[in-house]
PDB file of C-alpha atoms in Angstrom:
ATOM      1  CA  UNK F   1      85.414 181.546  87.588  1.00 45.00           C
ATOM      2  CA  UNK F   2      89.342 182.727  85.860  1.00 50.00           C
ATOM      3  CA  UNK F   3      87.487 181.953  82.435  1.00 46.00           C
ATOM      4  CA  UNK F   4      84.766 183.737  83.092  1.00 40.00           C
ATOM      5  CA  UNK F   5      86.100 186.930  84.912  1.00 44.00           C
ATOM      6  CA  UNK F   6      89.031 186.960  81.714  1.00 45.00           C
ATOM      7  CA  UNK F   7      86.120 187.336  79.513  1.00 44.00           C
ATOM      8  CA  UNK F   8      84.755 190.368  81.303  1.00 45.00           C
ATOM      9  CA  UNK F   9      85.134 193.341  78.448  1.00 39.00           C
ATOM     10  CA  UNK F  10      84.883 195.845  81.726  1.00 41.00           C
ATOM     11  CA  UNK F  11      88.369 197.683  83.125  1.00 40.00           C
ATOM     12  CA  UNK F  12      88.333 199.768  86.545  1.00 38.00           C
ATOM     13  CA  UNK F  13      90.858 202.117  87.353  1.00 37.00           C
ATOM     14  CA  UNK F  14      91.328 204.729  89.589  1.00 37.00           C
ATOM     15  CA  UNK F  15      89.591 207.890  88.624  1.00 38.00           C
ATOM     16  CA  UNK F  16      91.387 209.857  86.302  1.00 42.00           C
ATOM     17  CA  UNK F  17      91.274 213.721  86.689  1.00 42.00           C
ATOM     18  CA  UNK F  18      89.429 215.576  83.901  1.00 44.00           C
ATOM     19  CA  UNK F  19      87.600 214.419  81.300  1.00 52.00           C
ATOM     20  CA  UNK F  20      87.555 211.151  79.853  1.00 54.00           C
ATOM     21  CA  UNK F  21      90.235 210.524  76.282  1.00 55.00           C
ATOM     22  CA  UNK F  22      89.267 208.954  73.408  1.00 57.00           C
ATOM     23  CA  UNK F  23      87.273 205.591  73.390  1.00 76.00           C
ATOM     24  CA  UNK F  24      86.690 206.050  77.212  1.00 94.00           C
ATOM     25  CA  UNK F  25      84.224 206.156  79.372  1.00 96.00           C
ATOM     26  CA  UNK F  26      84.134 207.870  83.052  1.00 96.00           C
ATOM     27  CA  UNK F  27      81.985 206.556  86.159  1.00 97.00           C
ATOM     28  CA  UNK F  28      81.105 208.977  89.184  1.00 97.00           C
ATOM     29  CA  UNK F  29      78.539 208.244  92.112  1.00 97.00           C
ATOM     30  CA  UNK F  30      75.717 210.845  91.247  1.00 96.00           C
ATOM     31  CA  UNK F  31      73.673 212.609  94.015  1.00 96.00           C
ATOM     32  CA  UNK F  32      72.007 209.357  96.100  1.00 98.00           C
ATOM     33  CA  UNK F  33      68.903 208.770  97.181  1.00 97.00           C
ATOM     34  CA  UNK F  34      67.976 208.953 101.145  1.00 97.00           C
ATOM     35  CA  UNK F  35      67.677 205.814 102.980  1.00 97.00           C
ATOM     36  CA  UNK F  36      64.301 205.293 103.352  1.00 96.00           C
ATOM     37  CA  UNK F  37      61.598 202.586 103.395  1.00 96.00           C
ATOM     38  CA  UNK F  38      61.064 199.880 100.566  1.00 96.00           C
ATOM     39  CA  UNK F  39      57.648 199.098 100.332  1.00 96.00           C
ATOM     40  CA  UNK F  40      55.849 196.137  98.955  1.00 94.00           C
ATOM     41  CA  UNK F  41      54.764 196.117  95.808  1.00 93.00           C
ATOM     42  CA  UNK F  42      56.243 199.026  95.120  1.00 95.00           C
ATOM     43  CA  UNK F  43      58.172 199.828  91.421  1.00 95.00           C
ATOM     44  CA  UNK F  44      61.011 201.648  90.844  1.00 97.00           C
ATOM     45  CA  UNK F  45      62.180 202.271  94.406  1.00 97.00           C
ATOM     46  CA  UNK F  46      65.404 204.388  93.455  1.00 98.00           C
ATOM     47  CA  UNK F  47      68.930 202.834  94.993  1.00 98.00           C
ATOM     48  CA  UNK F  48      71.885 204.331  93.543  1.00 98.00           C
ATOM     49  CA  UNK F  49      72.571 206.798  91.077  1.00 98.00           C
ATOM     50  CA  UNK F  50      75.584 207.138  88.882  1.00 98.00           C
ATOM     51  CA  UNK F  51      77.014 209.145  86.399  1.00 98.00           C
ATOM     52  CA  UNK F  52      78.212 208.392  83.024  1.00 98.00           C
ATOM     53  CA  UNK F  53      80.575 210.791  81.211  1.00 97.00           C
ATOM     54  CA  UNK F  54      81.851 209.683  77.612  1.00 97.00           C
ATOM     55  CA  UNK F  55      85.105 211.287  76.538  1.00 95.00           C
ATOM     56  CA  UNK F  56      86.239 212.734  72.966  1.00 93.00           C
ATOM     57  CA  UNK F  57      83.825 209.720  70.947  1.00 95.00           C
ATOM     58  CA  UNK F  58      80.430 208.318  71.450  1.00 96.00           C
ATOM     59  CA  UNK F  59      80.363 205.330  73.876  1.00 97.00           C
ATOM     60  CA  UNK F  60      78.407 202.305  73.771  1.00 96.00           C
ATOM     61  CA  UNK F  61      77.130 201.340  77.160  1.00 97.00           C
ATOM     62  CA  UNK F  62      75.679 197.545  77.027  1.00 97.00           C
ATOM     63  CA  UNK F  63      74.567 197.290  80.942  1.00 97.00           C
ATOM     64  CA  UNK F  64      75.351 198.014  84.012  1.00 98.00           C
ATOM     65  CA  UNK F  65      76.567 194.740  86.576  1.00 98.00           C
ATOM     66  CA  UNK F  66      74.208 195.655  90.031  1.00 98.00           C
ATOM     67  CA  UNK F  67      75.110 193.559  92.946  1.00 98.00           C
ATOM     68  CA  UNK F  68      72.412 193.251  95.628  1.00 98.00           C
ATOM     69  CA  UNK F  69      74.401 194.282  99.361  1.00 98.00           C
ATOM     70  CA  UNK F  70      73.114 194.205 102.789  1.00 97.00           C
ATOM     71  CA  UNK F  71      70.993 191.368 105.132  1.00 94.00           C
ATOM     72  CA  UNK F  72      67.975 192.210 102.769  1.00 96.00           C
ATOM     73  CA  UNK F  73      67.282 189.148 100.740  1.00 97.00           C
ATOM     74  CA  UNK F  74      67.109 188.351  97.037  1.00 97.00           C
ATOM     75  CA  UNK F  75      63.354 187.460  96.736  1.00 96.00           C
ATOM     76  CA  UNK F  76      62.355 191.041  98.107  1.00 97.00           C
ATOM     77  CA  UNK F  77      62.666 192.249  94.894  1.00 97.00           C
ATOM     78  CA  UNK F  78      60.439 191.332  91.996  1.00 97.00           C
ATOM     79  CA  UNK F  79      63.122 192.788  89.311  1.00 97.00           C
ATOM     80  CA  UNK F  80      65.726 195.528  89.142  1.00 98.00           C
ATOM     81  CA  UNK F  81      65.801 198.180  86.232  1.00 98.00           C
ATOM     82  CA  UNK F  82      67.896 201.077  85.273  1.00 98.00           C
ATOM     83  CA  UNK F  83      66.034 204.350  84.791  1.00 98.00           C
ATOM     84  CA  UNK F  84      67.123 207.224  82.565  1.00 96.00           C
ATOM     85  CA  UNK F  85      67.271 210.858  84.290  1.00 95.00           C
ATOM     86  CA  UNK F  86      63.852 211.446  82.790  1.00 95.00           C
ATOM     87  CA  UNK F  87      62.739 208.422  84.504  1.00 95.00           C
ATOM     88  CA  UNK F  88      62.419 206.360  81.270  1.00 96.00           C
ATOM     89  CA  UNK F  89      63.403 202.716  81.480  1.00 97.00           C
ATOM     90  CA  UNK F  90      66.464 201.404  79.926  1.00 97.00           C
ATOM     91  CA  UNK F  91      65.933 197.718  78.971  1.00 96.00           C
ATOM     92  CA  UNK F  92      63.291 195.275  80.934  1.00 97.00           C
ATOM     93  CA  UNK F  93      63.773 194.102  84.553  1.00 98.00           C
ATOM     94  CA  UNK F  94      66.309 191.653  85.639  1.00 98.00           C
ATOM     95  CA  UNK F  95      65.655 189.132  88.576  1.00 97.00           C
ATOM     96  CA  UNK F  96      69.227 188.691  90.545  1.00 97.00           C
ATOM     97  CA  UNK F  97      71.025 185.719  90.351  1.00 97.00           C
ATOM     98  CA  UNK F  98      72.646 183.504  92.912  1.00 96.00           C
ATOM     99  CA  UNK F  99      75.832 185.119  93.108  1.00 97.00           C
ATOM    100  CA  UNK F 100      73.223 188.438  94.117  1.00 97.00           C
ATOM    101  CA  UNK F 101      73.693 189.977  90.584  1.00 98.00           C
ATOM    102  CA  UNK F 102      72.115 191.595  87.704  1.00 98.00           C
ATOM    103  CA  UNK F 103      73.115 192.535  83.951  1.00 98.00           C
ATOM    104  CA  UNK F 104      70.410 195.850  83.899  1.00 98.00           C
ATOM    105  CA  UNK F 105      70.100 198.071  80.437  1.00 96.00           C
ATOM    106  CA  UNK F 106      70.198 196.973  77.404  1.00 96.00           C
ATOM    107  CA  UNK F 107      72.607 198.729  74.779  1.00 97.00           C
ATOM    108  CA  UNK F 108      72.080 202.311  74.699  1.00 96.00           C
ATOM    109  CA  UNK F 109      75.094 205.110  73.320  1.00 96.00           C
ATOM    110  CA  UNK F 110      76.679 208.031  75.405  1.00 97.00           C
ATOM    111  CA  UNK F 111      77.515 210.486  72.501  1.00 96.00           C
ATOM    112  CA  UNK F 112      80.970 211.903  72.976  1.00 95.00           C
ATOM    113  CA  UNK F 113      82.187 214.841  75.348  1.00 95.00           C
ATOM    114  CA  UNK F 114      78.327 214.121  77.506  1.00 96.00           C
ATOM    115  CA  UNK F 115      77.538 212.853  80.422  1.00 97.00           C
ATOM    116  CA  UNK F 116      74.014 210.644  81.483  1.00 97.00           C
ATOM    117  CA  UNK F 117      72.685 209.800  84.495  1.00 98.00           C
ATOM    118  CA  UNK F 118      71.173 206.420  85.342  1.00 98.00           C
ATOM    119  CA  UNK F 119      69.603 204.977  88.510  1.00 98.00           C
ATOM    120  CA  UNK F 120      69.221 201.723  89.626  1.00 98.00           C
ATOM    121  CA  UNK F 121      66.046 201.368  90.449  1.00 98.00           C
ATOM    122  CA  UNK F 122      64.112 198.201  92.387  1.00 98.00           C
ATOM    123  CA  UNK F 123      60.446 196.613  91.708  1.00 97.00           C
ATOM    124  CA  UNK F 124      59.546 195.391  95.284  1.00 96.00           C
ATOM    125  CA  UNK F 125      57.670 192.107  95.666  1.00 95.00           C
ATOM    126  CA  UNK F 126      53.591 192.044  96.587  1.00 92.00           C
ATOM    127  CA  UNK F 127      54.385 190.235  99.568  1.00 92.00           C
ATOM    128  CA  UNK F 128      57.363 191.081 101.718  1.00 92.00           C
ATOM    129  CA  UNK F 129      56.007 189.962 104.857  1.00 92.00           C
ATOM    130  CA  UNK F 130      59.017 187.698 105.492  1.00 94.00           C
ATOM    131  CA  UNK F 131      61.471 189.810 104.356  1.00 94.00           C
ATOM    132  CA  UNK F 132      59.928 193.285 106.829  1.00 94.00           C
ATOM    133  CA  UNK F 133      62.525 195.312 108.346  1.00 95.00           C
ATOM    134  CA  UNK F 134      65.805 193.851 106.163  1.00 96.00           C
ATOM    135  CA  UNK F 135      67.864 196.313 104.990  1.00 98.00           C
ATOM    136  CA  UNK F 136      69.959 196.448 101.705  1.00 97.00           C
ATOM    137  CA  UNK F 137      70.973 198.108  98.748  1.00 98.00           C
ATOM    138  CA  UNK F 138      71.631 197.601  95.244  1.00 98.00           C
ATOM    139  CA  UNK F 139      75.142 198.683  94.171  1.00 98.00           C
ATOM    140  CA  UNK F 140      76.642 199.569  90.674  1.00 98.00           C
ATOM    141  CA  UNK F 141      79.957 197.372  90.465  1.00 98.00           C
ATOM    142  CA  UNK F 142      80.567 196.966  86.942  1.00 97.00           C
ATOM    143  CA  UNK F 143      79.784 199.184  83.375  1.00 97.00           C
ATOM    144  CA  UNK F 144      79.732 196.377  80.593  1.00 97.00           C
ATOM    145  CA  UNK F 145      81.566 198.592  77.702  1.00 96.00           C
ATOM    146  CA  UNK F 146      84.247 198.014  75.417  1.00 94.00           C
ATOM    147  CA  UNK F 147      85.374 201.065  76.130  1.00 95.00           C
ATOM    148  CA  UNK F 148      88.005 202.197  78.587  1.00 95.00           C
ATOM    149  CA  UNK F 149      86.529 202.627  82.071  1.00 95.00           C
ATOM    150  CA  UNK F 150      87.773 204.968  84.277  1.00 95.00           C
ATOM    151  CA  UNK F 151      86.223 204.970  88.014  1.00 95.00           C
ATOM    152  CA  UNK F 152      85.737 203.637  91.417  1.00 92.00           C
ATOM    153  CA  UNK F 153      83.561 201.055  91.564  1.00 95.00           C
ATOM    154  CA  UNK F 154      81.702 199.587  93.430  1.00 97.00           C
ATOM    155  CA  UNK F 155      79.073 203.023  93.719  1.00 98.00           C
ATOM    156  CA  UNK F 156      77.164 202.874  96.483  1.00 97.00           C
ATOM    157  CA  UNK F 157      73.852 203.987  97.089  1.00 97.00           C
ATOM    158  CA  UNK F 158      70.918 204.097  99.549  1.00 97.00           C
ATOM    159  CA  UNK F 159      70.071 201.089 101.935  1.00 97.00           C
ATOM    160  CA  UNK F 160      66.621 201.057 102.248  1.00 97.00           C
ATOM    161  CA  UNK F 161      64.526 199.259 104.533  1.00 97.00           C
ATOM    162  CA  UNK F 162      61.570 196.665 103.695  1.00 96.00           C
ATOM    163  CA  UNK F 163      58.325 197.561 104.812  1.00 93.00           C
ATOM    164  CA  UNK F 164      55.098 195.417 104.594  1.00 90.00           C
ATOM    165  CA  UNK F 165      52.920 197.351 106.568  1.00 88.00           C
ATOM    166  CA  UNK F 166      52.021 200.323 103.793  1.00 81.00           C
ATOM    167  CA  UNK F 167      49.769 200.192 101.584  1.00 72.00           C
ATOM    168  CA  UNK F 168      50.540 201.810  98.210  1.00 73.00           C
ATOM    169  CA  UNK F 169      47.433 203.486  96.434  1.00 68.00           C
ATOM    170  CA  UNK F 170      46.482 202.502  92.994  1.00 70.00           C
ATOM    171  CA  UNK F 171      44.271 204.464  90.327  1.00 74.00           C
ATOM    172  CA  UNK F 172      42.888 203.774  87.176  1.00 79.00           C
ATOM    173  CA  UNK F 173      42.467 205.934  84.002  1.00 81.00           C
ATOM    174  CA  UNK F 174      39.195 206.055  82.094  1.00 82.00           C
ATOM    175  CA  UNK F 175      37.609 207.641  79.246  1.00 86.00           C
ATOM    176  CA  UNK F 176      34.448 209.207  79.412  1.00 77.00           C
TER     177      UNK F 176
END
């Protein structure tokens, strides 16, 4: 476990007033969503939101380290995926492994002096009858950069509630 957290290319430090310097990168808790319900089958059920703010040169972003909190368990959740603000995906869905983790995002760059945010976003199983009425969330505790990273971490977001009883509609697009 030493080997493997000295290997870890991410740095947390206390937030740092202003903007970000150089080679840096700055992580904020963005506006959260409400706790709410977690339906099955249900896709991108959003969890936390954070913000990304590079300082004075583009930044490199290679994923984000989401840890899944709470007495909801692991196999509620089909996959875990990090949306864009305009709701596009960032990299495929990650299942969580068993130390309740997940590498979401692929590569993506923060030009310099901007600031992105991402949610973390949850795919819920199509059967959550064992799991109905656990509660948990999905929190942001690590930004894999080799850039400077200035921030409290963990962010926390929303704890939302599984629910087995809804039904989600569906629909279908045709030609005619």
């Amino acid at each position: 476990r030493a080997k493997l957290n000295s290997m870890n290319s991410v740095v947390t430090t206390p937030v740092v007033p202003g903007n970000p310097q150089g080679g840096s990168l700055s992580v904020s808790a963005g506006s959260q969503p409400a706790n709410s319900l977690a339906p099955q089958s249900a896709s991108r059920v959003p969890f936390t939101t954070v913000v990304l703010t590079a300082g004075s040169s583009d930044v490199t972003v290679n994923s984000l380290t989401v840890e899944r909190v709470g007495l909801m368990q692991d196999a509620a959740f089909s996959g875990v995926v990090l949306l864009k603000s305009d709701g596009t995906q960032i990299g495929i869905a990650k299942t969580l492994n068993s130390n309740h983790e997940a590498m979401v995002g692929e590569p993506w760059v923060i030009e310099a002096g901007t600031s992105q945010t991402v949610t973390v976003a949850g795919n819920m199983n199509s059967s959550l009858s064992s799991y109905a009425g656990q509660v948990g969330g999905l929190n942001v505790v690590a930004v894999n950069t080799s850039a400077s990273v200035a921030g409290s971490l963990p962010v926390m977001g929303a704890q939302h509630t599984v629910n087995a009883s809804l039904t989600l509609g569906t629909s279908q697009l045709a030609v005619s």
